[in-house]
PDB file of C-alpha atoms in Angstrom:
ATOM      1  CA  UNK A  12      21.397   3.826  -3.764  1.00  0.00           C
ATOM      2  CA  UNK A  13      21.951   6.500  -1.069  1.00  0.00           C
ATOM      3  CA  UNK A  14      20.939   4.811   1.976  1.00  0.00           C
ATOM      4  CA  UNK A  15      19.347   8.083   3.425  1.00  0.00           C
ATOM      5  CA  UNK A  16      18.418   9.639  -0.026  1.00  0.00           C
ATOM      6  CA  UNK A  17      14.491  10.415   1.543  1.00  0.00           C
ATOM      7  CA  UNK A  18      16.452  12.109   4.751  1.00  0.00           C
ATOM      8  CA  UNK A  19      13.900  15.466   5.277  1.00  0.00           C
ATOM      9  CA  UNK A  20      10.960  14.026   3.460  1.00  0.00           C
ATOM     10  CA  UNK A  21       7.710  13.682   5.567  1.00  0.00           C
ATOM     11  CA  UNK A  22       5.914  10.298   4.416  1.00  0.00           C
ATOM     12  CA  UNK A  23       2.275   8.863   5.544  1.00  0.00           C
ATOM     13  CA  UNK A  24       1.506   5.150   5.130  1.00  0.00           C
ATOM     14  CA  UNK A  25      -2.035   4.217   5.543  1.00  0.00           C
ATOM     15  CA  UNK A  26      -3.301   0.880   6.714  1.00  0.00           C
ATOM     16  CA  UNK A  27       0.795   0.723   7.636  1.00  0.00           C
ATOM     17  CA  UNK A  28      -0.238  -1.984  10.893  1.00  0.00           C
ATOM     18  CA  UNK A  29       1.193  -5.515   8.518  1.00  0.00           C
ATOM     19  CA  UNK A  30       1.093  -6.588   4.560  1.00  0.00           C
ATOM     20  CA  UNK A  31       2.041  -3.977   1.941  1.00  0.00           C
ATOM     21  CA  UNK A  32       1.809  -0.976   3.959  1.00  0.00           C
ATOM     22  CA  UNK A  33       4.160  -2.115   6.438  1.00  0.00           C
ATOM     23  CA  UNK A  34       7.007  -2.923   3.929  1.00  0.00           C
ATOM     24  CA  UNK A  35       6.234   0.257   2.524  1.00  0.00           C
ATOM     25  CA  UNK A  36       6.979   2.245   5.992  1.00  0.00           C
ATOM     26  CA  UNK A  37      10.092   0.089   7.253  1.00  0.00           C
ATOM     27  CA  UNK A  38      11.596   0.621   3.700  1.00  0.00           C
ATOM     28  CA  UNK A  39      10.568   4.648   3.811  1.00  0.00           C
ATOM     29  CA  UNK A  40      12.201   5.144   7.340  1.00  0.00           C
ATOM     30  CA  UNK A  41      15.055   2.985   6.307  1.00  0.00           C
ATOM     31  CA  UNK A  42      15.341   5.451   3.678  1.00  0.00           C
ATOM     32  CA  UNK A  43      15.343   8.294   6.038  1.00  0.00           C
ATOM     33  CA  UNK A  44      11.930   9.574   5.722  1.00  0.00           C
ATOM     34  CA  UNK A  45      10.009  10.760   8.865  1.00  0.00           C
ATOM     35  CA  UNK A  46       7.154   8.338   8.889  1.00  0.00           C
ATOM     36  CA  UNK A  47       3.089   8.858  10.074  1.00  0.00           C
ATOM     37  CA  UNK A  48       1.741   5.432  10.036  1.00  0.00           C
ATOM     38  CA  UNK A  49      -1.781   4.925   9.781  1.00  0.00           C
ATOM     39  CA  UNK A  50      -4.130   1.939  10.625  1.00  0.00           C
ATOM     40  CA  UNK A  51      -6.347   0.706  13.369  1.00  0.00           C
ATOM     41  CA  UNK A  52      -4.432  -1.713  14.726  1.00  0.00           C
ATOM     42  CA  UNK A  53      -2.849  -0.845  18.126  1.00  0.00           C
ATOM     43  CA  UNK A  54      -0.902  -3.290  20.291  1.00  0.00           C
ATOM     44  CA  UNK A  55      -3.433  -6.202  21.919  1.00  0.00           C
ATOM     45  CA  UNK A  56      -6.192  -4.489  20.043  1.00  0.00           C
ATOM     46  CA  UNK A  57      -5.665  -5.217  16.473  1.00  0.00           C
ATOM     47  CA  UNK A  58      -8.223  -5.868  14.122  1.00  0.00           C
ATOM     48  CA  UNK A  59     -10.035  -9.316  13.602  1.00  0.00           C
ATOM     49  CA  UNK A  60      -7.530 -10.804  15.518  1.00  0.00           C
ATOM     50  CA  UNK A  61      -5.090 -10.326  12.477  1.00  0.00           C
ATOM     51  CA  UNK A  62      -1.300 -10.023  13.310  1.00  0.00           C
ATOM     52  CA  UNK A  63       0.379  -6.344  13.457  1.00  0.00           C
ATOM     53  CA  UNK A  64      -0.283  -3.614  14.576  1.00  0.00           C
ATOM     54  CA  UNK A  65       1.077   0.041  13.785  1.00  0.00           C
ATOM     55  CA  UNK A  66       2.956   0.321  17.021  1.00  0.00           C
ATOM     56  CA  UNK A  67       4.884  -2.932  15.869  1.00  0.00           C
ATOM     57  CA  UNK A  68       5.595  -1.380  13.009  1.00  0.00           C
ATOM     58  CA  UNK A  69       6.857   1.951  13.928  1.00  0.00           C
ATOM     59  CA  UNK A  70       9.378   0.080  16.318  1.00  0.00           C
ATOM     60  CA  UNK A  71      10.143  -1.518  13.715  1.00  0.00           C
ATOM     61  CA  UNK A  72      11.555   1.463  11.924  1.00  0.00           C
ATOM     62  CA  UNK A  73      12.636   3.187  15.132  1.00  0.00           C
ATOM     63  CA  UNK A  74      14.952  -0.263  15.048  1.00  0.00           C
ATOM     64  CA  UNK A  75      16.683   0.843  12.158  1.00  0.00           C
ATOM     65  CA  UNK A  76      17.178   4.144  13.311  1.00  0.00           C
ATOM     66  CA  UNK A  77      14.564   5.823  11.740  1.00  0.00           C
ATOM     67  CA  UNK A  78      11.406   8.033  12.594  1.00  0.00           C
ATOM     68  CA  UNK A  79       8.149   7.214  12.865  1.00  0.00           C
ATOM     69  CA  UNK A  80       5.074   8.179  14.236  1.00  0.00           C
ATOM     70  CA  UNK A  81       2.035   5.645  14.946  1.00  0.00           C
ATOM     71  CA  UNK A  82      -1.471   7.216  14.224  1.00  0.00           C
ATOM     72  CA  UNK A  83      -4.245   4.892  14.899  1.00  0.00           C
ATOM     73  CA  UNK A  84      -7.285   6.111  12.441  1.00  0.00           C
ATOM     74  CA  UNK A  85      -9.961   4.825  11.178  1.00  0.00           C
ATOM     75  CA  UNK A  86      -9.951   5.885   6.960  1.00  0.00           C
ATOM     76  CA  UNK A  87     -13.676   4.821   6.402  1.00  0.00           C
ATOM     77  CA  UNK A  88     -14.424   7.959   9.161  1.00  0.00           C
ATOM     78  CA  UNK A  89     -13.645  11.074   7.222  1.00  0.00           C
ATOM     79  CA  UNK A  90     -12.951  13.045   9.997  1.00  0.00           C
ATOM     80  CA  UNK A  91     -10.776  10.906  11.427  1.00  0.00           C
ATOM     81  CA  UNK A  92      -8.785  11.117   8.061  1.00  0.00           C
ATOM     82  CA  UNK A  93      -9.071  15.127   8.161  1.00  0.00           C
ATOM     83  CA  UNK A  94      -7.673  15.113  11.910  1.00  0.00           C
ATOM     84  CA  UNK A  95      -4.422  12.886  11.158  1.00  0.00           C
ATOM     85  CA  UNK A  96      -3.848  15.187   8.008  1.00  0.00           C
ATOM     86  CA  UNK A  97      -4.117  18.145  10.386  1.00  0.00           C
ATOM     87  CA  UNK A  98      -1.801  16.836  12.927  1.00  0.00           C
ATOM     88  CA  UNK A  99       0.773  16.239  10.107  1.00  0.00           C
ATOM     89  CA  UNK A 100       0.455  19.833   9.281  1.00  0.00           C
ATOM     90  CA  UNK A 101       0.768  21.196  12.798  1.00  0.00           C
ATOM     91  CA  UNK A 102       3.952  18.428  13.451  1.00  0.00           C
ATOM     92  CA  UNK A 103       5.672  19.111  10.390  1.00  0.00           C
ATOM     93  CA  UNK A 104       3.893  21.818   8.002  1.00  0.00           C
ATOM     94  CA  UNK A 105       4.310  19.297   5.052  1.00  0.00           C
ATOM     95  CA  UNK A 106       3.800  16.157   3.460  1.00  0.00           C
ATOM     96  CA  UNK A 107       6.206  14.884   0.288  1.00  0.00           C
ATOM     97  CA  UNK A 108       4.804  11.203  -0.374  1.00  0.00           C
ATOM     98  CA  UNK A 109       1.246   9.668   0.823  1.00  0.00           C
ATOM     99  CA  UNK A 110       0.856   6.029   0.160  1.00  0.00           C
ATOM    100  CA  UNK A 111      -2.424   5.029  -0.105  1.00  0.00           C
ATOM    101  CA  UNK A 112      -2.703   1.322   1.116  1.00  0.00           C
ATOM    102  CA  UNK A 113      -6.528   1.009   3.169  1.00  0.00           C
ATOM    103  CA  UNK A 114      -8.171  -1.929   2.046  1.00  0.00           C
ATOM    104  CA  UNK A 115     -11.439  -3.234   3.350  1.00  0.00           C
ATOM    105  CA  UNK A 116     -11.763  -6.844   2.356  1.00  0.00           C
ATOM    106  CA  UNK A 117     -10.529  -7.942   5.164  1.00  0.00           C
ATOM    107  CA  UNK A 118     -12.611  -7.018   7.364  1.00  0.00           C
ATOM    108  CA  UNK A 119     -15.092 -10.121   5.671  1.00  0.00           C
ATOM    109  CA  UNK A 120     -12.296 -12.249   6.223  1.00  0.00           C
ATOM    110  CA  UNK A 121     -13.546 -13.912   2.209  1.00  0.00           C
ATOM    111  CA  UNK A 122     -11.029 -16.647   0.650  1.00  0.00           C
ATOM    112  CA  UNK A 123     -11.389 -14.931  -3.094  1.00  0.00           C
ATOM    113  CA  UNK A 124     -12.391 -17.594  -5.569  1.00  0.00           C
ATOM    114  CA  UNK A 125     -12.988 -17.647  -8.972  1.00  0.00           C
ATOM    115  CA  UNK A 126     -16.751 -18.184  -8.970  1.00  0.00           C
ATOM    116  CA  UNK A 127     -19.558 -15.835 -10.017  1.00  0.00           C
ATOM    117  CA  UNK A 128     -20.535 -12.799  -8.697  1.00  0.00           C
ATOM    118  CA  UNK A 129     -23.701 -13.889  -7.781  1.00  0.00           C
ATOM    119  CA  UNK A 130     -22.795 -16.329  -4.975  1.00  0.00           C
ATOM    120  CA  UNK A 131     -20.917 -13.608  -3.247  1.00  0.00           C
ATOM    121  CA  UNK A 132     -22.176 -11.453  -0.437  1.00  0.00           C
ATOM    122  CA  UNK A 133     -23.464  -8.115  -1.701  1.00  0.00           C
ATOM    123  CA  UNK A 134     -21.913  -6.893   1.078  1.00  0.00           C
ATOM    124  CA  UNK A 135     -18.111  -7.228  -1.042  1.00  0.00           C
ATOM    125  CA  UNK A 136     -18.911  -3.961  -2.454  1.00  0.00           C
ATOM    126  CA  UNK A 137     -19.171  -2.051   0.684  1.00  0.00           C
ATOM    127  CA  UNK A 138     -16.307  -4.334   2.046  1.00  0.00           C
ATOM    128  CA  UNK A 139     -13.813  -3.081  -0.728  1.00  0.00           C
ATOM    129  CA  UNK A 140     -15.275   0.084  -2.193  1.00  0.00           C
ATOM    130  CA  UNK A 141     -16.715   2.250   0.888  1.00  0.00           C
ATOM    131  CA  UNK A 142     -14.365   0.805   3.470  1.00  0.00           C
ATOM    132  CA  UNK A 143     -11.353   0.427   0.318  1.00  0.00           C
ATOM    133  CA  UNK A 144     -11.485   2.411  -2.687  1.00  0.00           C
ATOM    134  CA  UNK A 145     -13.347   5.429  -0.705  1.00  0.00           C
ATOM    135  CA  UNK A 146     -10.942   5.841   2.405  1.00  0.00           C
ATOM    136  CA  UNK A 147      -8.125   6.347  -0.268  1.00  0.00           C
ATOM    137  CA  UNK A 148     -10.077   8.881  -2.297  1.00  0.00           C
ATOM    138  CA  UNK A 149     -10.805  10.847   0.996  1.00  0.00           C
ATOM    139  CA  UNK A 150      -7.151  10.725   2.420  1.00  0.00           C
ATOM    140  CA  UNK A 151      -6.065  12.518  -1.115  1.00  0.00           C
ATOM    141  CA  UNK A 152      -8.931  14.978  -0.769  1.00  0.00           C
ATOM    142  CA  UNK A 153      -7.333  16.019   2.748  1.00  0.00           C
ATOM    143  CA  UNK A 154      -3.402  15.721   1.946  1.00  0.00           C
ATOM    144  CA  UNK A 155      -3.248  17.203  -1.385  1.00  0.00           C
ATOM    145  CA  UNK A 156      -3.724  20.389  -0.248  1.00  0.00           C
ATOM    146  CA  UNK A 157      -0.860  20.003   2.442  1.00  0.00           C
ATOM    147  CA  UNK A 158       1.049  18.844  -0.905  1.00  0.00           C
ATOM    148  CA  UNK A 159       0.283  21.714  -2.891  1.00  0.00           C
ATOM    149  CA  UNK A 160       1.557  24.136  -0.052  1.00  0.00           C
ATOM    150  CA  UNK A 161       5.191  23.428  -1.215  1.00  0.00           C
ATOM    151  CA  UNK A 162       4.187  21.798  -4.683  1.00  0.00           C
ATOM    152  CA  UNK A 163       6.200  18.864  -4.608  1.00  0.00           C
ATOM    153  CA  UNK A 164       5.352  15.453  -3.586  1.00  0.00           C
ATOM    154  CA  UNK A 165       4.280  11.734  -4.689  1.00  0.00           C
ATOM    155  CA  UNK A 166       0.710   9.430  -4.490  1.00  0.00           C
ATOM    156  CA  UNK A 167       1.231   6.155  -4.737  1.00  0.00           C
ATOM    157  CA  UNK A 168      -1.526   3.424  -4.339  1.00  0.00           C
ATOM    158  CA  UNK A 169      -0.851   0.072  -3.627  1.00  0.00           C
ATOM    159  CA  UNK A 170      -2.964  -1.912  -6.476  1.00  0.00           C
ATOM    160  CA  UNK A 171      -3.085  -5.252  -8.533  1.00  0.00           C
ATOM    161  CA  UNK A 172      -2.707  -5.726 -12.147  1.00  0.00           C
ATOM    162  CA  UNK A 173      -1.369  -8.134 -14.900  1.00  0.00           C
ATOM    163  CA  UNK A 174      -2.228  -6.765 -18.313  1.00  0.00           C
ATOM    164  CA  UNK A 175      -5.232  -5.678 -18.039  1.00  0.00           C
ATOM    165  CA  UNK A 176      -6.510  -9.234 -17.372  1.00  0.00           C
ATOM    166  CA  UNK A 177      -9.501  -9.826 -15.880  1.00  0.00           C
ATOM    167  CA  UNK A 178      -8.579 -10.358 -11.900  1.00  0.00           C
ATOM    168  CA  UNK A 179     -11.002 -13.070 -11.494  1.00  0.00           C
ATOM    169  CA  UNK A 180     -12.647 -12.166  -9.024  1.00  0.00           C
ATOM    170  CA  UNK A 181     -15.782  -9.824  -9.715  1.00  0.00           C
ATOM    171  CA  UNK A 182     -15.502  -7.301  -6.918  1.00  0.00           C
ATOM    172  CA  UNK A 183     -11.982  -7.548  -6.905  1.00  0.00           C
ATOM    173  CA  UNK A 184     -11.397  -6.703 -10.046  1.00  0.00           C
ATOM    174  CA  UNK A 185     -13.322  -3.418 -10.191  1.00  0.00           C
ATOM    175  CA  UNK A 186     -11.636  -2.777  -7.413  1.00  0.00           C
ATOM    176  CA  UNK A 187      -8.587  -2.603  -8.433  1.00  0.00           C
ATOM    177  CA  UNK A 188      -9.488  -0.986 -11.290  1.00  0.00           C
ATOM    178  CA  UNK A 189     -11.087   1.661 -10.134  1.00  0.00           C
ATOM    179  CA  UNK A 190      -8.086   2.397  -8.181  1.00  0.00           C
ATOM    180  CA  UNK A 191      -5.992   2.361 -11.309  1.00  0.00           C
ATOM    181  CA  UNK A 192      -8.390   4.689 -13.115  1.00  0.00           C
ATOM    182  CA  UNK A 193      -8.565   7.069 -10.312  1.00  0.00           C
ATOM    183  CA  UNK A 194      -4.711   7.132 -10.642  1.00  0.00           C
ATOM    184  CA  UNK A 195      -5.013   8.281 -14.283  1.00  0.00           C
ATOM    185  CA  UNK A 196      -7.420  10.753 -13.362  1.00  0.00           C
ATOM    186  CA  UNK A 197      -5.382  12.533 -10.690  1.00  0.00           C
ATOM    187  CA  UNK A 198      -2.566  12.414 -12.783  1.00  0.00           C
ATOM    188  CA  UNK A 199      -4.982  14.603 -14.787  1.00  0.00           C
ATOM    189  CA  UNK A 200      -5.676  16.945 -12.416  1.00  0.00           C
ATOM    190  CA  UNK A 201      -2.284  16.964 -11.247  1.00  0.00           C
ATOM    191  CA  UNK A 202      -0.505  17.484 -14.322  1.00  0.00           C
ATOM    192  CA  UNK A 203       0.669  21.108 -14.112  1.00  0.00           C
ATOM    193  CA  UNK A 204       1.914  20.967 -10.621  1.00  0.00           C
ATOM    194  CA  UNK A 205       4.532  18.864  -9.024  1.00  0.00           C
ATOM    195  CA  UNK A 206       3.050  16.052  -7.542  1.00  0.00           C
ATOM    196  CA  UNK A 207       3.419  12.578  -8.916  1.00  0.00           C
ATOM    197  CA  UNK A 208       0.514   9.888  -8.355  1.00  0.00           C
ATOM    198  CA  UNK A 209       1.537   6.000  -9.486  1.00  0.00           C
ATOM    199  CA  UNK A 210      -0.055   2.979  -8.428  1.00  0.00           C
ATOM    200  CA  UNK A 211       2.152   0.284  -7.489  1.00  0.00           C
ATOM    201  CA  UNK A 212       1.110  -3.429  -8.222  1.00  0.00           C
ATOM    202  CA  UNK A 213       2.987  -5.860  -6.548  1.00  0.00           C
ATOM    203  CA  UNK A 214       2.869  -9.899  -7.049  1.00  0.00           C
ATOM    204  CA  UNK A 215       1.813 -12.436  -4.474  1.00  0.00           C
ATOM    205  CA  UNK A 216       3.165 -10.959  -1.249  1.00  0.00           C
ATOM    206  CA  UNK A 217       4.519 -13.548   1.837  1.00  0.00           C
ATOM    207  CA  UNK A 218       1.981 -11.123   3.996  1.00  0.00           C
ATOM    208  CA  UNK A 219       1.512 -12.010   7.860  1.00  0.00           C
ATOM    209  CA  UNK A 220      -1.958 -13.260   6.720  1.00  0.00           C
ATOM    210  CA  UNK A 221      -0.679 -15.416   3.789  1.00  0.00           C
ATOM    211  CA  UNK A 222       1.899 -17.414   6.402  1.00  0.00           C
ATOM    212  CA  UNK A 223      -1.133 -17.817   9.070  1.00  0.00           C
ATOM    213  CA  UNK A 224      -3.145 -19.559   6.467  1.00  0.00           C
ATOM    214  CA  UNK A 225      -0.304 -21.824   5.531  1.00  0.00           C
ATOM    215  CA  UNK A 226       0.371 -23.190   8.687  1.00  0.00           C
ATOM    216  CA  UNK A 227       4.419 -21.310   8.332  1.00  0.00           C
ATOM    217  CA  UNK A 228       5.660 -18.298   9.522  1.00  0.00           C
ATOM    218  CA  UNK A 229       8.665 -16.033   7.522  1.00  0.00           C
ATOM    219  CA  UNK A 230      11.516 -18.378   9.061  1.00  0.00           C
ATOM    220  CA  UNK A 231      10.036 -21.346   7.633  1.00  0.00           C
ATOM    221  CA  UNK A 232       8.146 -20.314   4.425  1.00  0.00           C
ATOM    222  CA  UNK A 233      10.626 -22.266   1.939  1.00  0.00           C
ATOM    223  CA  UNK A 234       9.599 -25.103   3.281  1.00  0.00           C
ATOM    224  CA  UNK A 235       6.066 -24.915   1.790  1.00  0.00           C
ATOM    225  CA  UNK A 236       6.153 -25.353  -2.023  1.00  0.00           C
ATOM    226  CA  UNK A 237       3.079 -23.554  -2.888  1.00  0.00           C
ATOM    227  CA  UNK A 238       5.157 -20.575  -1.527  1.00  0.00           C
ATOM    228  CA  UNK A 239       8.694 -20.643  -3.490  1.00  0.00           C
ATOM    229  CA  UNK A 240       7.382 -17.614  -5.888  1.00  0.00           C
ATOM    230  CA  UNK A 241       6.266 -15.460  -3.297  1.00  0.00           C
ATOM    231  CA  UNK A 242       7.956 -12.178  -2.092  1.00  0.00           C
ATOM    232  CA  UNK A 243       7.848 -10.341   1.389  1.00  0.00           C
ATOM    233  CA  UNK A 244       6.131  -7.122   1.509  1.00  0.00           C
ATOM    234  CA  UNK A 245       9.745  -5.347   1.555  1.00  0.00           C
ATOM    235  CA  UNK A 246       9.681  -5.615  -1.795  1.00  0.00           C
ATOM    236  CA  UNK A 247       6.993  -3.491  -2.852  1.00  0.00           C
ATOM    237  CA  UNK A 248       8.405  -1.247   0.218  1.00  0.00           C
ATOM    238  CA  UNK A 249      11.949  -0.603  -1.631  1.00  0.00           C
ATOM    239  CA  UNK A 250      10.155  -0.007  -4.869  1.00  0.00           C
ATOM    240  CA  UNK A 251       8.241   2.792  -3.385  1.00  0.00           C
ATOM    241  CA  UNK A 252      11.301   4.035  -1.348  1.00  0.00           C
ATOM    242  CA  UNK A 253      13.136   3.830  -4.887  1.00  0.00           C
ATOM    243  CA  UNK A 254      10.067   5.962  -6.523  1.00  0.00           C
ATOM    244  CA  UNK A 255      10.444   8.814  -3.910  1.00  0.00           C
ATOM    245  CA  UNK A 256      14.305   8.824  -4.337  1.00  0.00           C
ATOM    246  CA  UNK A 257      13.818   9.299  -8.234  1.00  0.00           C
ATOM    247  CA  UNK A 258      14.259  13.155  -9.416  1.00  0.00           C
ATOM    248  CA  UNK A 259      12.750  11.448 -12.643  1.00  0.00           C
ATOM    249  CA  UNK A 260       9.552  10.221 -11.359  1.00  0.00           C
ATOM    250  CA  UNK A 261       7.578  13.010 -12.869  1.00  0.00           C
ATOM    251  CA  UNK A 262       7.860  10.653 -16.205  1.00  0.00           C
ATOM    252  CA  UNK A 263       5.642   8.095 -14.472  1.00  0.00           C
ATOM    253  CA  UNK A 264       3.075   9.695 -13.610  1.00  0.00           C
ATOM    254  CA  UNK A 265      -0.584   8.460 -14.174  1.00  0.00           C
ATOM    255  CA  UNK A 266       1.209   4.591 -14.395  1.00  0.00           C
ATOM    256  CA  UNK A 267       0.303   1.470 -13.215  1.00  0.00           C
ATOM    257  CA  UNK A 268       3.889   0.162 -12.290  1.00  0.00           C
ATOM    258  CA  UNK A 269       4.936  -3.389 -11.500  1.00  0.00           C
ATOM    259  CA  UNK A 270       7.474  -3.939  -8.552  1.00  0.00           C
ATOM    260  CA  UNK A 271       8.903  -6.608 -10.809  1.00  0.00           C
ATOM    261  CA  UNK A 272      10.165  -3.783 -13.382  1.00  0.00           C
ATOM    262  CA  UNK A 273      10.830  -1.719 -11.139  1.00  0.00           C
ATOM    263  CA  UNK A 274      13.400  -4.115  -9.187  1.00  0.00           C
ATOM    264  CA  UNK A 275      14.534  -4.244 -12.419  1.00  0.00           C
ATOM    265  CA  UNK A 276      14.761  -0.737 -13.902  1.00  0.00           C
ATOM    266  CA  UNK A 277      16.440   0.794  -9.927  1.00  0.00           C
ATOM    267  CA  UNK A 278      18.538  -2.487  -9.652  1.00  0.00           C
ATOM    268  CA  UNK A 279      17.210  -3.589  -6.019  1.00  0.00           C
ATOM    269  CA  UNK A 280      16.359  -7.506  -4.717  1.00  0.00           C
ATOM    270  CA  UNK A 281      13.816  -8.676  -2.226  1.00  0.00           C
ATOM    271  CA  UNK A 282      15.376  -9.126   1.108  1.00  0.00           C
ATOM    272  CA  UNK A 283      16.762 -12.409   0.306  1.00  0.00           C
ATOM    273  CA  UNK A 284      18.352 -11.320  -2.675  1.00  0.00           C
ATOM    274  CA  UNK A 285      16.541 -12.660  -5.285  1.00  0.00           C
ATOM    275  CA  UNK A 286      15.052 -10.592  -7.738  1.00  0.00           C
ATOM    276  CA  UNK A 287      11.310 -11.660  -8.709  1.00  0.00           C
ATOM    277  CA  UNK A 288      10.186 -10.801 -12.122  1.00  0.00           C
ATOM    278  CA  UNK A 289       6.805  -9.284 -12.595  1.00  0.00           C
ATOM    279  CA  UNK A 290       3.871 -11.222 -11.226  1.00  0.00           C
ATOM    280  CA  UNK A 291       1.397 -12.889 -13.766  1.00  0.00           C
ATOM    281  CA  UNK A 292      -1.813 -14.666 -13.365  1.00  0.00           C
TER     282      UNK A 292
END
């Protein structure tokens, strides 16, 4: 693939500071797009004391000669969401491809278990639908308009499924389902323009979170069996990046698409070179 084949694009990342939405920016500016990343996260300030931050990952990008721009916003505050889609306009007058990766769980810091619903916090809901699910619903209601300006463009939302299994988790699951429905319903509503919306379901990611709570860090992951099937967040980030690149990806739209296939169908690895098939439960 064309190494710069996003070169002129205009891409936002949200909740970009580490996990998914961090490979997802690297691999964007790698890929020459001009990148707004989103999060809370600044440098000595991040979140819960988790790793990352969006100023790490911006220099990051800037590394590999790209472009990148770190926002720090706050999704579940709609008009902090409104302002960052307004400074996009007034930096660069469009936007081609908004990932949509807030996610609110972790701000409970819960270890998801397969128990009943009941013995969990009502307070999961809020934790993944007003401060997950929501956030993403409001940062399409701002940025499709910017989209429609120049009718062109592609949604993605980072998601999880395997087959329409059940997740196993109760608050997870609707979750992520209601993301993938809401997928299927812009697609709907999007259908006679020429914006593309997929949601992207990767497997079990190698995030900065997963190697705290397994005592490793990315240098020394293969030493820890329980993670030999894992994959870095890079490579949902070159399945997006290979998604914006496609003239084709009009054909997909309204999908729930796993990076698995999609490693397979635009003939990319994970950055050690091994290609991981789709995840299953």
């Amino acid at each position: 693939m064309d190494l710069k084949r996003l070169a002129g694009k205009i891409a936002l990342v949200t909740g970009g500071s580490r996990g998914a939405g961090r490979g997802i920016a690297v691999e964007l500016g790698k890929a020459g797009a001009v990148v707004y990343v989103s999060g809370r996260s600044l440098r000595g300030t991040t979140t819960h004391g988790f790793p990352g931050s969006i100023d790490e990952t911006v220099e990051e990008i800037r590394s590999h000669g790209g472009e990148a721009y770190p926002c720090r916003c706050d999704h579940t505050r709609d008009e902090d969401t409104q302002a960052l889609i307004e400074r996009i306009r007034q930096e660069q007058g469009r936007l081609h491809i908004l990932v949509n990766n807030v996610w609110g769980l972790h701000d409970l810091e819960v270890n998801l278990q397969s128990k009943p619903f009941w013995e969990y916090p009502l307070n999961m809901w809020d934790a993944m639908f007003q401060n997950g699910v929501r956030p993403q619903i409001a940062t399409n209601h701002y940025a499709i308009p910017l989209m429609l300006e120049a009718d062109s463009g592609l949604i993605v939302h980072t998601t999880f499924q395997d087959q329409d299994k059940y997740l196993g988790t109760f608050y997870y699951d609707l979750a992520k389902n209601t993301i993938n429905r809401s997928v299927l319903g812009l697609a709907h509503d999007l259908k006679n323009t020429e914006i593309t919306v997929v949601a992207v379901s990767p497997g079990w990611m190698r995030t900065e979170l997963v190697l705290r709570n397994f005592g490793t860090d990315e240098a020394h992951w293969k030493e820890v069996e329980a993670l030999k099937h894992t994959e870095s967040p890079y490579y949902v980030g070159r399945a997006v990046s290979a998604l914006a690149g496609d003239d084709e990806v009009k054909l997909k739209n309204g999908l729930v698409l796993q990076v698995g296939d999609l490693a397979q169908e635009y003939g990319f690895t994970d950055i050690d070179g091994r290609f991981i098939p789709p995840f299953l439960i």
